[in-house]
Tab-separated table of C-alpha atoms and ligand atoms in Angstrom:
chain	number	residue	atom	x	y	z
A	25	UNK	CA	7.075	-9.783	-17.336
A	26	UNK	CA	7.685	-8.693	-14.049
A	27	UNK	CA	7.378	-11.175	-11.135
A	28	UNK	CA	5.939	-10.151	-7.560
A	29	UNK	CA	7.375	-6.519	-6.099
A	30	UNK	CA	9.730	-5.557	-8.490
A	31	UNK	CA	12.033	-2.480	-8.596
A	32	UNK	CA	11.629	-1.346	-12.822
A	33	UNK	CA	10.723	1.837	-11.997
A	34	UNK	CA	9.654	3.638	-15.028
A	35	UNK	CA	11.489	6.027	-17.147
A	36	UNK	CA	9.104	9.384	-16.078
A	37	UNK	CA	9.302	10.569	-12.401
A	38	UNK	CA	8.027	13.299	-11.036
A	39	UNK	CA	9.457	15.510	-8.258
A	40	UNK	CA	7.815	18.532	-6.392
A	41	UNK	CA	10.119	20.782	-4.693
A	42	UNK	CA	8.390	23.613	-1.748
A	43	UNK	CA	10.524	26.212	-1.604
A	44	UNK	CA	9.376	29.797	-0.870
A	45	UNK	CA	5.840	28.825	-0.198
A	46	UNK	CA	5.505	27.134	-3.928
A	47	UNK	CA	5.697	23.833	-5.368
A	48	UNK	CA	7.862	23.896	-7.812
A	49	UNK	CA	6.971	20.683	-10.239
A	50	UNK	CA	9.346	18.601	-12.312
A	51	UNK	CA	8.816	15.464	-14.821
A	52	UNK	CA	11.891	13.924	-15.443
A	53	UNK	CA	12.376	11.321	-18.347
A	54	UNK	CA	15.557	8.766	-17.119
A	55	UNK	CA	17.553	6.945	-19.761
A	56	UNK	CA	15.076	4.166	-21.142
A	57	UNK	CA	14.714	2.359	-24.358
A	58	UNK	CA	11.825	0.705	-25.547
A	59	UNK	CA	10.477	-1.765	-23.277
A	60	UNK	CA	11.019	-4.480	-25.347
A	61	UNK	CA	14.488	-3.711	-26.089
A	62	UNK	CA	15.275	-3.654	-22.479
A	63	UNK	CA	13.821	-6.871	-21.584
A	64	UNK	CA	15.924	-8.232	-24.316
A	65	UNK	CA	19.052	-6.619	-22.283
A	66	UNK	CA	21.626	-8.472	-20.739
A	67	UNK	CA	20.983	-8.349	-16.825
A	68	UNK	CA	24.376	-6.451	-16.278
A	69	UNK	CA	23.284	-3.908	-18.854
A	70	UNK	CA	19.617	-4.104	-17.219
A	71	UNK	CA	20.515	-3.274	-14.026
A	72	UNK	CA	22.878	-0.298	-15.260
A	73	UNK	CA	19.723	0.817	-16.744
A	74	UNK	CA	17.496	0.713	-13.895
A	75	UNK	CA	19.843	1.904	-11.085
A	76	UNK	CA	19.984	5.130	-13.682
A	77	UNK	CA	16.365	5.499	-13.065
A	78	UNK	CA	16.748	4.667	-9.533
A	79	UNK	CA	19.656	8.177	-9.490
A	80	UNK	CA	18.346	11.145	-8.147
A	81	UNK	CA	21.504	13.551	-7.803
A	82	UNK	CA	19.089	16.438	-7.126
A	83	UNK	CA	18.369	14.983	-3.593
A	84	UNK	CA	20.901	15.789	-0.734
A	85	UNK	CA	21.989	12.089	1.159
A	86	UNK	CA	22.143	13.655	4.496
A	87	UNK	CA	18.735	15.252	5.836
A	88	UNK	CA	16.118	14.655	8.312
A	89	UNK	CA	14.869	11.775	6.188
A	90	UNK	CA	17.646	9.730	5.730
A	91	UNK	CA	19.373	10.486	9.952
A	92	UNK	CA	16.095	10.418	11.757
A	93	UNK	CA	13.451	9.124	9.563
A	94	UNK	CA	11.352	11.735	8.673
A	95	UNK	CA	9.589	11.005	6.131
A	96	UNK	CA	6.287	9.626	5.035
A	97	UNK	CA	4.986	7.710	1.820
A	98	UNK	CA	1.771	6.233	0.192
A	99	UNK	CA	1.834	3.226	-1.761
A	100	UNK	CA	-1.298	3.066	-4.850
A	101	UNK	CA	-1.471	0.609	-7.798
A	102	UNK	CA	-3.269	1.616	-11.128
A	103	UNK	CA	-4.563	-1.109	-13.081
A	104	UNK	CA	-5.118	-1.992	-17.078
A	105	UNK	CA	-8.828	-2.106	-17.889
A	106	UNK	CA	-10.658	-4.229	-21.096
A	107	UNK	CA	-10.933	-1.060	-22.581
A	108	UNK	CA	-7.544	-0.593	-23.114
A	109	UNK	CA	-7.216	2.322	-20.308
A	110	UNK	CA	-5.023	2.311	-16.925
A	111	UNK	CA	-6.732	4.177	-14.176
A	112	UNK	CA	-5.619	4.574	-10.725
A	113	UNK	CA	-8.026	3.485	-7.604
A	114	UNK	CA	-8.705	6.003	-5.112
A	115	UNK	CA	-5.504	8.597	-5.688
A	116	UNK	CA	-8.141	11.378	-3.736
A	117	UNK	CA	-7.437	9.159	-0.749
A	118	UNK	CA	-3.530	8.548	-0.909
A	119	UNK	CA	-3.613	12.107	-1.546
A	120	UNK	CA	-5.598	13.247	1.181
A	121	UNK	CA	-3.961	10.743	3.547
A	122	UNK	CA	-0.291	12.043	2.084
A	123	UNK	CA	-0.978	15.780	3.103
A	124	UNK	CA	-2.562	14.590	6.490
A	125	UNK	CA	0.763	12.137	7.264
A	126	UNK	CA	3.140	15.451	6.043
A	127	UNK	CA	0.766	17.752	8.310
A	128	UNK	CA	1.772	15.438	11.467
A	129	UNK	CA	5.612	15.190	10.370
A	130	UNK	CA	5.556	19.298	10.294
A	131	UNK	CA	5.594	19.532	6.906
A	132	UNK	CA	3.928	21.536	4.440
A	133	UNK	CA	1.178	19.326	3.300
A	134	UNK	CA	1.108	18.476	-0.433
A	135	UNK	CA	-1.908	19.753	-2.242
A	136	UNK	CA	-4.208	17.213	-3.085
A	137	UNK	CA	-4.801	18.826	-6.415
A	138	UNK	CA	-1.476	18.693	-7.738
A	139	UNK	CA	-0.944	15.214	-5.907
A	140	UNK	CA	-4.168	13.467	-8.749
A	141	UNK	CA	-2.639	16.037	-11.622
A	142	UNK	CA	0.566	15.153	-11.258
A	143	UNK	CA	0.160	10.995	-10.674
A	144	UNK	CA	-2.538	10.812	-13.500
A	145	UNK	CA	0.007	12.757	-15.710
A	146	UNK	CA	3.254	10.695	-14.998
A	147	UNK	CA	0.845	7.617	-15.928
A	148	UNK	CA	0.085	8.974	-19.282
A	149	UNK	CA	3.993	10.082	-19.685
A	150	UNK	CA	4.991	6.166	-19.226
A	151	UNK	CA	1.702	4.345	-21.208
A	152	UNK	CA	3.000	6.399	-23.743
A	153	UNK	CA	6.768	5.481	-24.109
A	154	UNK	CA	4.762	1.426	-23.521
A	155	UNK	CA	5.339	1.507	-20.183
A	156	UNK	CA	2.312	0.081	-18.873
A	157	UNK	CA	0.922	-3.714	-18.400
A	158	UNK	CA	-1.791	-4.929	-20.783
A	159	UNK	CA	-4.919	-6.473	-19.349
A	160	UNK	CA	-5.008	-10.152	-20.343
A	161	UNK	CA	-8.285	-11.981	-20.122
A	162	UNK	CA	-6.995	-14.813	-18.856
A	163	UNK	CA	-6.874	-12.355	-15.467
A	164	UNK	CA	-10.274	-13.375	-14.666
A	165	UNK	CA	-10.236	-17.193	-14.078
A	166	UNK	CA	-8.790	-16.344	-10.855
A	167	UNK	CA	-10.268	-12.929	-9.792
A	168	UNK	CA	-7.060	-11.400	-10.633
A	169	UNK	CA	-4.580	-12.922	-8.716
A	170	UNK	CA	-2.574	-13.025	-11.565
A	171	UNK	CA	-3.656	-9.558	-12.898
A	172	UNK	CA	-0.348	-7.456	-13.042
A	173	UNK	CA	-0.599	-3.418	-12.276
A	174	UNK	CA	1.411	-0.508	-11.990
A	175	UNK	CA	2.851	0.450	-8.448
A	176	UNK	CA	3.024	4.519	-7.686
A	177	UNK	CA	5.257	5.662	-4.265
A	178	UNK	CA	4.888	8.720	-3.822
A	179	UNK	CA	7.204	9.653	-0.718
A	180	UNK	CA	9.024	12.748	0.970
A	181	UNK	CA	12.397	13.479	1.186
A	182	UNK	CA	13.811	16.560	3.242
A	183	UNK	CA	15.986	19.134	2.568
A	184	UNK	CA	19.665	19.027	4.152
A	185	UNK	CA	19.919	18.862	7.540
A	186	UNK	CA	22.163	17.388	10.381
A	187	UNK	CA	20.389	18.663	13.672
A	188	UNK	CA	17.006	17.570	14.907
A	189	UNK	CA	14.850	19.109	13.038
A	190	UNK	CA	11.554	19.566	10.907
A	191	UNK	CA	11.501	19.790	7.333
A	192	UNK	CA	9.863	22.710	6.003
A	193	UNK	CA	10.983	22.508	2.331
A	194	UNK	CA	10.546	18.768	1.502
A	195	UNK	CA	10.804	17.331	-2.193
A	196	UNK	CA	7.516	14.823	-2.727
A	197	UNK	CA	8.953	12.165	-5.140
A	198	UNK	CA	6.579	10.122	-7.377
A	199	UNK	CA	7.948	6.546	-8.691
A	200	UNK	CA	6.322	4.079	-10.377
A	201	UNK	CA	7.242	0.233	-10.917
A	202	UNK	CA	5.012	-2.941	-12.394
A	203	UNK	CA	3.437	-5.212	-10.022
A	204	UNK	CA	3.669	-8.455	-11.261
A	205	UNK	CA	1.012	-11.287	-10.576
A	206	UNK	CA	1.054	-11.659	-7.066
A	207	UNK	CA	1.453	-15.052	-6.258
A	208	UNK	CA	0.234	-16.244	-3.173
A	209	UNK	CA	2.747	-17.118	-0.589
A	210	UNK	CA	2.847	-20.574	0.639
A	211	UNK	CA	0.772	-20.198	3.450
A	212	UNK	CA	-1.572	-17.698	4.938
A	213	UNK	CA	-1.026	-17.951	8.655
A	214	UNK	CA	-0.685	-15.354	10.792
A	215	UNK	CA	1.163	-15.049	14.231
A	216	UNK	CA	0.726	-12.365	17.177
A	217	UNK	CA	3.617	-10.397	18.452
A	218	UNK	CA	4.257	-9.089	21.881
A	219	UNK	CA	6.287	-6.053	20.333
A	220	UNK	CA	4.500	-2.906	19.649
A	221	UNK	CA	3.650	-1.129	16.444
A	222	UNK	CA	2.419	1.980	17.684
A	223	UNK	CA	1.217	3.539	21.066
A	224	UNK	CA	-1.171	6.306	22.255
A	225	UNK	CA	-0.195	9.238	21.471
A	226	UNK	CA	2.369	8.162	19.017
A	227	UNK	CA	2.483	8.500	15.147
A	228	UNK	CA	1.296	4.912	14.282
A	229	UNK	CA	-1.840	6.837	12.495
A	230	UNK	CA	1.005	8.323	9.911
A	231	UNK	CA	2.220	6.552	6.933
A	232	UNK	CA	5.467	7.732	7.788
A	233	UNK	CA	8.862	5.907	7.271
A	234	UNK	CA	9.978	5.457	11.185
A	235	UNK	CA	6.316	3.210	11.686
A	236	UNK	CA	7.929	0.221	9.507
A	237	UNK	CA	10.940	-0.690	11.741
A	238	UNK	CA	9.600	-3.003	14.554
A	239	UNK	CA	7.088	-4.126	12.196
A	240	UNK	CA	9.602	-4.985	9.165
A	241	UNK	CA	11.798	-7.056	12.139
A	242	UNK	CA	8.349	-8.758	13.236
A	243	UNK	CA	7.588	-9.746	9.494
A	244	UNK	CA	10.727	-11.147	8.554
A	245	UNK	CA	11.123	-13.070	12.086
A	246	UNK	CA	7.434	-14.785	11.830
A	247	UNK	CA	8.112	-15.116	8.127
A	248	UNK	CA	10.651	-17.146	8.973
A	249	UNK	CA	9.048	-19.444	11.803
A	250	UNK	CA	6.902	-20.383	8.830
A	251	UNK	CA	4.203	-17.625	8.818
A	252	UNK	CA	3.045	-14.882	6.285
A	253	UNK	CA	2.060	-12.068	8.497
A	254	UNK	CA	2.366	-10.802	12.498
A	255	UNK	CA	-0.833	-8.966	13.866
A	256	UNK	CA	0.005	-6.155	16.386
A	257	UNK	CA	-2.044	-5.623	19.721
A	258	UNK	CA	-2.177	-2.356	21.663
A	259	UNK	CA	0.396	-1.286	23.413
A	260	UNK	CA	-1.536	-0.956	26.917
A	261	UNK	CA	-3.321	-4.174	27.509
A	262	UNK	CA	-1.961	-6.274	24.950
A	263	UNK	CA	-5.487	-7.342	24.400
A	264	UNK	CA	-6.976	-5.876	21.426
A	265	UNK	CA	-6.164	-6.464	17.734
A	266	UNK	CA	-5.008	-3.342	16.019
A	267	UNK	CA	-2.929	-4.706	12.075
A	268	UNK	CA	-0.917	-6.347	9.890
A	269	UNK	CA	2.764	-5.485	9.315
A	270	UNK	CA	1.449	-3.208	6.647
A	271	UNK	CA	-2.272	-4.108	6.420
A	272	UNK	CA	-5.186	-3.801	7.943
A	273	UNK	CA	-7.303	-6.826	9.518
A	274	UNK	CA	-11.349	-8.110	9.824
A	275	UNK	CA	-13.073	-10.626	10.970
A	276	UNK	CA	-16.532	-12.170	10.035
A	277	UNK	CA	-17.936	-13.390	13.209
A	278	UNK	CA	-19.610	-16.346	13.401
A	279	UNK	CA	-22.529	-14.123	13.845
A	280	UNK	CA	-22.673	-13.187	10.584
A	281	UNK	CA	-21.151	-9.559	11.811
A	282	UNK	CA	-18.219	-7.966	9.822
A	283	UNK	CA	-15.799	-6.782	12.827
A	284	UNK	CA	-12.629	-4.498	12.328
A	285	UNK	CA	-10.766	-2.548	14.629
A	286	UNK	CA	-11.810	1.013	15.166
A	287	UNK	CA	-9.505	3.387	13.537
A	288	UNK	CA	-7.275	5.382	16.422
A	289	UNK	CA	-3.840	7.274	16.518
A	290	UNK	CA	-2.212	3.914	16.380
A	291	UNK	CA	-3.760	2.575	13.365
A	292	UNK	CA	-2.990	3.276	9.957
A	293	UNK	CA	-6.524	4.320	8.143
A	294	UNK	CA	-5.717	2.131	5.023
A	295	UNK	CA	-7.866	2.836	1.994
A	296	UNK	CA	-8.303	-0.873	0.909
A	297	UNK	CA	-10.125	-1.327	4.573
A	298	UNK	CA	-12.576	1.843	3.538
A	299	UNK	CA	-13.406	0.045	0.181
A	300	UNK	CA	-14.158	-3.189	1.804
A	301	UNK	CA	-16.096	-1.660	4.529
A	302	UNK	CA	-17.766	0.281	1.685
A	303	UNK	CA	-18.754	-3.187	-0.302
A	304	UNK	CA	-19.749	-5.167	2.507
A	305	UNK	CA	-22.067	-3.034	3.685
A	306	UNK	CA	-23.552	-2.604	0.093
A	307	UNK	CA	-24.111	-6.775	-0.355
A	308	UNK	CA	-25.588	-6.151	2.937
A	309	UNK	CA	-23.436	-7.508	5.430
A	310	UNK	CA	-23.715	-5.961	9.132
A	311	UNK	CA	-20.069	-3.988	9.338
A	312	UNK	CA	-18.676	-3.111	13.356
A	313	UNK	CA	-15.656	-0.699	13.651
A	314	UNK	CA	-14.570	-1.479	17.479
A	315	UNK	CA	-12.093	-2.747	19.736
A	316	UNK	CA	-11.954	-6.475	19.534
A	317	UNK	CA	-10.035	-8.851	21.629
A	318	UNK	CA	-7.584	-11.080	19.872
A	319	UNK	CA	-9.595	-13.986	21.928
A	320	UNK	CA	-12.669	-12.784	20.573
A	321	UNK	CA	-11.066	-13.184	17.092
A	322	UNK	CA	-9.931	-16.253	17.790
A	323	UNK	CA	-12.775	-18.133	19.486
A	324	UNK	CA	-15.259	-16.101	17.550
A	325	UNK	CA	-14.458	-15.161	13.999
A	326	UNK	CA	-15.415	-17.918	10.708
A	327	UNK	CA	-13.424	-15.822	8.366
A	328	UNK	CA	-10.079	-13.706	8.553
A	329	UNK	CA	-8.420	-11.392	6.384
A	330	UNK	CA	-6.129	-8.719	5.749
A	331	UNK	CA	-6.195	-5.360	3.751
A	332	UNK	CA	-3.522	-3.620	2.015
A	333	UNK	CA	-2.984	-2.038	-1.302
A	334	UNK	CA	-0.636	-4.840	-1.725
A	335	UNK	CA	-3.151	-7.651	-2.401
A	336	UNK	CA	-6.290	-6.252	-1.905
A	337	UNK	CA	-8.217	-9.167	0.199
A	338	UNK	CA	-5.848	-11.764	1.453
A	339	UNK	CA	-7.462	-14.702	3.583
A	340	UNK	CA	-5.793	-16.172	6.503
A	341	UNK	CA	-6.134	-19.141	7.555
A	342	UNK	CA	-5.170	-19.168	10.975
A	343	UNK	CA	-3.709	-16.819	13.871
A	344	UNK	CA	-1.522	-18.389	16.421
A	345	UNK	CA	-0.629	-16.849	19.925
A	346	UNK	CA	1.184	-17.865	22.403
A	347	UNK	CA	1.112	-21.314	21.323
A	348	UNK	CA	-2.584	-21.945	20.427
A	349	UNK	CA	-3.994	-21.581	17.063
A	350	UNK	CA	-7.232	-20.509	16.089
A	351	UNK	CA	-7.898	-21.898	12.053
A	352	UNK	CA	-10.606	-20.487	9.965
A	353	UNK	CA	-13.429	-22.319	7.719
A	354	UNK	CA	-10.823	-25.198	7.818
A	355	UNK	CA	-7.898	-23.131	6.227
A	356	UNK	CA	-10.049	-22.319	3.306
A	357	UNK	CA	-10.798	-19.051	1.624
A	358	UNK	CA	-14.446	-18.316	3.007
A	359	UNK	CA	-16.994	-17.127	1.163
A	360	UNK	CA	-17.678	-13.246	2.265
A	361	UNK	CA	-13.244	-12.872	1.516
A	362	UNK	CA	-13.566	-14.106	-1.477
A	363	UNK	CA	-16.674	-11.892	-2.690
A	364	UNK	CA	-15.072	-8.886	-1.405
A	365	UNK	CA	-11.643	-9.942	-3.289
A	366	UNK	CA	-14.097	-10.681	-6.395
A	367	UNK	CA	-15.832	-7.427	-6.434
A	368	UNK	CA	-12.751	-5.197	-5.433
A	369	UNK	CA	-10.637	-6.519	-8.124
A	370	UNK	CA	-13.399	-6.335	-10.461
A	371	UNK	CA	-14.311	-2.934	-9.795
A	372	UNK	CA	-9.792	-1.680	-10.168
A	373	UNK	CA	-9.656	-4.159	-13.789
A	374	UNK	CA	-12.703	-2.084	-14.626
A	375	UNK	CA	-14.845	-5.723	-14.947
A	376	UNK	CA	-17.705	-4.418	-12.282
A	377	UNK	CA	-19.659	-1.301	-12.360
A	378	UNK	CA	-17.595	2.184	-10.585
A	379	UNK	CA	-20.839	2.614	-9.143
A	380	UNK	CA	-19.225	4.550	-6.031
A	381	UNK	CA	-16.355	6.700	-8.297
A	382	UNK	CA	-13.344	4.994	-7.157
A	383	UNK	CA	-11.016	4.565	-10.524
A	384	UNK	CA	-9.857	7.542	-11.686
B	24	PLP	C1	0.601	-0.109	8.551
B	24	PLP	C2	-0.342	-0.281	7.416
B	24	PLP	N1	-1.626	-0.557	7.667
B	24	PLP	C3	-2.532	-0.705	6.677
B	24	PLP	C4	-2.171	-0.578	5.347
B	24	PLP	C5	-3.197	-0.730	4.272
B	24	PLP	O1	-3.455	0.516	3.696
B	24	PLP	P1	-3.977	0.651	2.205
B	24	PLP	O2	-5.204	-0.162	2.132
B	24	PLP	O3	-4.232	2.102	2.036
B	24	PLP	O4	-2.908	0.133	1.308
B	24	PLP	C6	-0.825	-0.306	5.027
B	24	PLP	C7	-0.408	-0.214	3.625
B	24	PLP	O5	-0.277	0.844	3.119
B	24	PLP	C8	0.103	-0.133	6.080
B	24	PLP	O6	1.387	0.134	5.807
């Protein structure tokens, strides 16, 4: 069973080459065996195994990609259902938001068409060799913390290239890996950073691969003073909360008001943080997209948490900044987080009503 983020990808891959104004579309099956004779492989003979998978000879090393970073991704997770099924959550939206991030890179955007085809089909090419989690009952005594999934990256990769330059004849690369149960780190604290994610004007509203730098050195530093996640302010003021490292962030007031920060070109529109809008306001709660100060958030808010495709709804407990910390419904999960958690993971393990069409 896999543990936490792991990197198994799966034996079919997909790749989509534009070349002469076409797509040109190719499933690949890497060398695999069954998947319980490879868990019963030696870990040398494992890893030969997986860094096969992990080969792509096809794609040039040097490009605009790998010299200057550009490149963008999406990250989605389908999920095993009672019925025996795995459907993806809301691959419309990664695939919308994948042709809008290769749009602002100069790309040729991918159609979104051929995006949902070709993920749903590279599903049904793995679940058939067994590659594919089984949903375990035992999921739901904790809202499916411990639910395992499937992890799909789709990402773009340029064609050679030395110079500055755009890429108008990108590959689009589809892997997929398991998600294991995500445990839940030790703590849940967050910390504010003085560096800057993104800026006016800027590219912070693409999922593209140059946005994770400062925020992958911020992690890892706060990480480890002890804390699970940095929150970003704008770049101007340094007054406003914008996001996570890779997340988005809301706060229930102690008004009873559901406050996130209004989405802007330098904030990533994550889909997790349309879903939870999306539920809130159907158990009724009062939602606010606007600029909030990070000492309105922390003199103001009774809950905190983040939003990602990652965990789905993870408290936290407390922000620090600057030396003062603000801690929420005394460190505990509150009770709006974990309804949201409740209903979102019910609705991706297929245990609540689709009412609003999101597993596909
Ligand atoms: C910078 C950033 N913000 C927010 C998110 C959350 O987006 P989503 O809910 O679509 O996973 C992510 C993760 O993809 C991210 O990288």
């Amino acid at each position: 069973m896999a543990k936490g983020f792991s990197l198994a990808i799966y034996p079919w891959t997909y790749t989509a080459k534009y070349t002469d104004g076409k797509w040109n579309e190719n499933f690949t099956l890497k060398p695999h065996k069954t998947p319980e004779e490879e868990a019963a492989l030696r870990e040398e003979e494992r890893d030969k195994l997986l860094e096969a998978r992990n080969s792509f000879p096809e794609l040039p090393l040097v490009n605009y990609t790998t010299q200057y970073g550009m490149g963008c991704f999406e990250g989605m997770k389908a999920y095993p259902q009672a019925d025996g099924n795995v459907k993806l959550f809301r691959p419309d939206e990664n695939a919308v938001r994948l042709a809008r991030s290769m749009k602002g890179l100069g790309m040729p955007p991918f159609p979104e068409d051929i995006f949902i085809n070709a993920a749903l089909e590279m599903l049904k090419k793995n679940s058939d060799l067994g590659f594919r989690p089984v949903y375990d009952a035992g999921w739901e005594k904790d809202d499916f913390l411990s639910g395992e999934s499937i992890y799909f990256r789709p990402f773009t990769y340029s064609e050679p290239g030395i110079g500055l330059g755009l890429s108008h004849e990108p590959w689009v690369v589809f892997i997929a890996t398991p998600v294991g149960a995500y445990f839940r780190p030790g703590n849940t604290k967050a910390r504010v950073t003085d560096k800057i994610r993104a800026f006016k004007g800027g590219t912070g509203w693409i999922k593209s691969d140059s946005n994770y730098v400062v925020p992958i050195l911020e992690k890892k530093k706060a990480e480890a003073e002890g804390y699970m996640e940095v929150i970003f302010l704008d770049a101007e003021e340094k007054k406003y909360v914008e996001e996570g490292s890779s997340c988005n962030i809301f706060f229930l007031l102690k008004n009873g008001k559901l406050v996130t920060p209004e989405l802007s070109d330098t904030i990533l529109p994550g889909i997790t943080r349309k879903s939870v809008l999306t539920l809130a306001q159907d158990m009724g709660v009062v939602t606010e997209e606007r600029r909030i100060t990070i000492d309105e958030a922390m003199s103001e808010a009774a809950e905190c948490f983040v939003t990602g495709t990652a965990a789905g709804v993870g408290y936290i407990e407390s922000i620090t900044k600057d030396g003062t910390t603000a801690v929420f419904n005394n460190g505990k999960m509150g009770d709006l987080s974990r309804s949201l958690l409740k209903t979102l993971k019910g609705i991706q393990y297929g245990k609540v009503e689709d009412k609003f069409g999101w597993m596909f």
